[in-house]
C-alpha positions as YAML, in Angstrom:
chain: A
units: angstrom
residues:
- id: 1
  name: MET
  ca: [62.05, 40.03, -32.07]
- id: 2
  name: LYS
  ca: [59.83, 41.81, -34.52]
- id: 3
  name: GLY
  ca: [56.06, 41.78, -34.49]
- id: 4
  name: GLY
  ca: [55.63, 38.85, -32.11]
- id: 5
  name: GLU
  ca: [58.07, 36.55, -33.90]
- id: 6
  name: MET
  ca: [59.59, 33.85, -31.73]
- id: 7
  name: SER
  ca: [63.34, 33.76, -31.54]
- id: 8
  name: GLU
  ca: [65.15, 30.53, -32.31]
- id: 9
  name: PRO
  ca: [66.09, 28.71, -29.08]
- id: 10
  name: ARG
  ca: [69.82, 29.10, -28.36]
- id: 11
  name: VAL
  ca: [70.34, 25.76, -26.67]
- id: 12
  name: LYS
  ca: [69.25, 22.27, -27.62]
- id: 13
  name: PHE
  ca: [66.30, 20.72, -25.85]
- id: 14
  name: SER
  ca: [67.61, 17.91, -23.66]
- id: 15
  name: VAL
  ca: [66.14, 15.26, -21.40]
- id: 16
  name: GLU
  ca: [68.68, 14.05, -18.85]
- id: 17
  name: TYR
  ca: [68.50, 10.51, -17.52]
- id: 18
  name: TRP
  ca: [70.49, 7.93, -15.58]
- id: 19
  name: ASN
  ca: [72.13, 5.03, -17.40]
- id: 20
  name: PRO
  ca: [72.70, 2.14, -14.93]
- id: 21
  name: GLU
  ca: [75.66, 0.86, -16.98]
- id: 22
  name: TYR
  ca: [77.48, 4.17, -16.41]
- id: 23
  name: PRO
  ca: [76.55, 5.42, -12.92]
- id: 24
  name: ASP
  ca: [79.21, 8.17, -12.90]
- id: 25
  name: GLU
  ca: [77.90, 9.88, -16.03]
- id: 26
  name: ILE
  ca: [75.02, 12.10, -17.05]
- id: 27
  name: TRP
  ca: [73.16, 10.96, -20.17]
- id: 28
  name: ALA
  ca: [70.70, 12.95, -22.28]
- id: 29
  name: ALA
  ca: [68.33, 12.63, -25.18]
- id: 30
  name: ASP
  ca: [68.85, 15.76, -27.29]
- id: 31
  name: TRP
  ca: [66.53, 17.17, -29.93]
- id: 32
  name: ASP
  ca: [68.05, 18.34, -33.22]
- id: 33
  name: LEU
  ca: [71.66, 17.83, -32.09]
- id: 34
  name: CYS
  ca: [73.11, 15.32, -34.59]
- id: 35
  name: LYS
  ca: [70.30, 14.97, -37.09]
- id: 36
  name: GLN
  ca: [67.75, 17.62, -37.93]
- id: 37
  name: LYS
  ca: [64.29, 16.90, -36.59]
- id: 38
  name: ALA
  ca: [65.38, 13.83, -34.60]
- id: 39
  name: TRP
  ca: [66.48, 12.83, -31.11]
- id: 40
  name: SER
  ca: [70.01, 11.62, -30.38]
- id: 41
  name: ILE
  ca: [71.95, 10.58, -27.28]
- id: 42
  name: SER
  ca: [74.86, 12.33, -25.59]
- id: 43
  name: ARG
  ca: [76.71, 11.85, -22.32]
- id: 44
  name: SER
  ca: [78.95, 13.76, -19.96]
- id: 45
  name: PRO
  ca: [81.66, 11.46, -18.59]
- id: 46
  name: ASP
  ca: [82.38, 12.02, -14.92]
- id: 47
  name: TYR
  ca: [80.07, 15.06, -14.78]
- id: 48
  name: LYS
  ca: [82.37, 17.19, -16.93]
- id: 49
  name: ILE
  ca: [81.15, 20.22, -18.82]
- id: 50
  name: ALA
  ca: [82.04, 18.66, -22.18]
- id: 51
  name: TRP
  ca: [79.43, 16.38, -23.73]
- id: 52
  name: GLU
  ca: [80.01, 13.72, -26.36]
- id: 53
  name: VAL
  ca: [77.56, 12.22, -28.82]
- id: 54
  name: VAL
  ca: [76.86, 8.53, -28.26]
- id: 55
  name: LYS
  ca: [74.20, 7.72, -30.90]
- id: 56
  name: ASN
  ca: [72.40, 9.53, -33.69]
- id: 57
  name: GLU
  ca: [69.10, 8.05, -32.54]
- id: 58
  name: ILE
  ca: [67.47, 7.23, -29.22]
- id: 59
  name: ASP
  ca: [67.44, 3.79, -27.65]
- id: 60
  name: GLY
  ca: [65.10, 2.24, -25.10]
- id: 61
  name: GLN
  ca: [66.41, 4.11, -22.05]
- id: 62
  name: ALA
  ca: [66.39, 7.50, -23.78]
- id: 63
  name: TYR
  ca: [62.94, 6.78, -25.20]
- id: 64
  name: LEU
  ca: [61.50, 6.07, -21.75]
- id: 65
  name: ALA
  ca: [63.18, 9.19, -20.35]
- id: 66
  name: VAL
  ca: [61.58, 11.33, -23.08]
- id: 67
  name: LEU
  ca: [58.14, 9.84, -22.46]
- id: 68
  name: GLU
  ca: [58.52, 10.43, -18.73]
- id: 69
  name: LYS
  ca: [59.66, 14.03, -19.24]
- id: 70
  name: PHE
  ca: [56.57, 14.74, -21.33]
- id: 71
  name: GLY
  ca: [54.19, 12.92, -18.98]
- id: 72
  name: LEU
  ca: [53.36, 10.31, -21.62]
- id: 73
  name: LEU
  ca: [54.89, 7.19, -20.08]
- id: 74
  name: GLU
  ca: [51.46, 5.84, -19.14]
- id: 75
  name: TRP
  ca: [50.55, 5.84, -22.86]
- id: 76
  name: LYS
  ca: [53.76, 4.35, -24.25]
- id: 77
  name: LYS
  ca: [51.80, 1.86, -26.36]
- id: 78
  name: GLU
  ca: [50.43, 4.83, -28.31]
- id: 79
  name: TYR
  ca: [53.90, 6.28, -28.76]
- id: 80
  name: PRO
  ca: [56.38, 3.64, -29.97]
- id: 81
  name: LEU
  ca: [60.10, 4.44, -30.02]
- id: 82
  name: ARG
  ca: [60.09, 4.79, -33.80]
- id: 83
  name: LEU
  ca: [57.45, 7.56, -33.58]
- id: 84
  name: VAL
  ca: [58.88, 9.34, -30.54]
- id: 85
  name: GLY
  ca: [62.31, 9.45, -32.19]
- id: 86
  name: LYS
  ca: [60.88, 11.82, -34.80]
- id: 87
  name: LEU
  ca: [58.47, 13.90, -32.70]
- id: 88
  name: SER
  ca: [59.81, 17.31, -31.73]
- id: 89
  name: PRO
  ca: [59.54, 18.60, -28.16]
- id: 90
  name: ALA
  ca: [56.72, 20.90, -29.35]
- id: 91
  name: GLU
  ca: [54.84, 17.95, -30.89]
- id: 92
  name: LEU
  ca: [55.30, 15.86, -27.75]
- id: 93
  name: ALA
  ca: [54.11, 18.77, -25.61]
- id: 94
  name: LEU
  ca: [51.02, 19.03, -27.81]
- id: 95
  name: ARG
  ca: [50.33, 15.33, -27.26]
- id: 96
  name: ARG
  ca: [50.65, 15.95, -23.52]
- id: 97
  name: ARG
  ca: [48.19, 18.86, -23.74]
- id: 98
  name: GLU
  ca: [45.72, 16.53, -25.50]
- id: 99
  name: LYS
  ca: [46.04, 14.01, -22.66]
- id: 100
  name: GLU
  ca: [45.57, 16.79, -20.10]
- id: 101
  name: LYS
  ca: [42.27, 17.75, -21.72]
- id: 102
  name: GLU
  ca: [41.11, 14.18, -22.29]
- id: 103
  name: TYR
  ca: [41.89, 12.96, -18.76]
- id: 104
  name: ASN
  ca: [41.59, 16.25, -16.85]
- id: 105
  name: LEU
  ca: [45.27, 16.11, -15.89]
- id: 106
  name: PRO
  ca: [47.18, 19.01, -14.37]
- id: 107
  name: TYR
  ca: [49.22, 21.21, -16.70]
- id: 108
  name: LEU
  ca: [52.79, 19.94, -16.97]
- id: 109
  name: GLU
  ca: [55.40, 22.62, -17.58]
- id: 110
  name: ILE
  ca: [58.00, 20.97, -19.80]
- id: 111
  name: ILE
  ca: [61.41, 22.66, -19.68]
- id: 112
  name: SER
  ca: [64.68, 21.48, -21.15]
- id: 113
  name: ASP
  ca: [67.20, 19.97, -18.78]
- id: 114
  name: ASN
  ca: [69.85, 21.77, -20.83]
- id: 115
  name: ILE
  ca: [70.13, 25.22, -19.31]
- id: 116
  name: ASP
  ca: [72.49, 28.05, -20.02]
- id: 117
  name: ALA
  ca: [73.86, 30.73, -17.70]
- id: 118
  name: GLU
  ca: [70.87, 33.01, -18.27]
- id: 119
  name: ALA
  ca: [68.42, 30.25, -17.42]
- id: 120
  name: GLU
  ca: [70.31, 29.59, -14.20]
- id: 121
  name: LYS
  ca: [69.67, 33.21, -13.25]
- id: 122
  name: GLY
  ca: [65.96, 32.63, -13.83]
- id: 123
  name: GLN
  ca: [65.84, 34.82, -16.92]
- id: 124
  name: ILE
  ca: [65.17, 32.25, -19.63]
- id: 125
  name: LEU
  ca: [63.32, 28.96, -19.53]
- id: 126
  name: HIS
  ca: [63.52, 26.69, -22.55]
- id: 127
  name: HIS
  ca: [59.99, 25.34, -22.92]
- id: 128
  name: ALA
  ca: [59.29, 22.32, -25.14]
- id: 129
  name: GLU
  ca: [56.75, 24.33, -27.13]
- id: 130
  name: ASP
  ca: [59.59, 26.49, -28.49]
- id: 131
  name: TYR
  ca: [61.33, 23.52, -30.14]
- id: 132
  name: LYS
  ca: [59.48, 22.57, -33.31]
...
């Protein structure tokens, strides 16, 4: 990195969630995976390493998982699915910071559920603010 520039995140920002229709799978809302500047849905059948894309946009379950991840579930009326589907992790984190100030809430560290080998070693955390 030169002169304080931020490097581009190497992994996608993901929010993992449970889908009751598929209890043996991991599901995730992923930012910028299928469409630029949008959320999509992927899944890992039977907890395998390989992930497959399910939809190019989020649905109700993914939407609620994203709101919960960002500590905005309580204000879901202010953030309809159509809006959240286009808000980046950085924009959602900013909305959370606004709520923290407005309601004197504790700081919520928002880190991607998608981690790589370096993150597992505690070397890199993928914060929402890095995903614009």
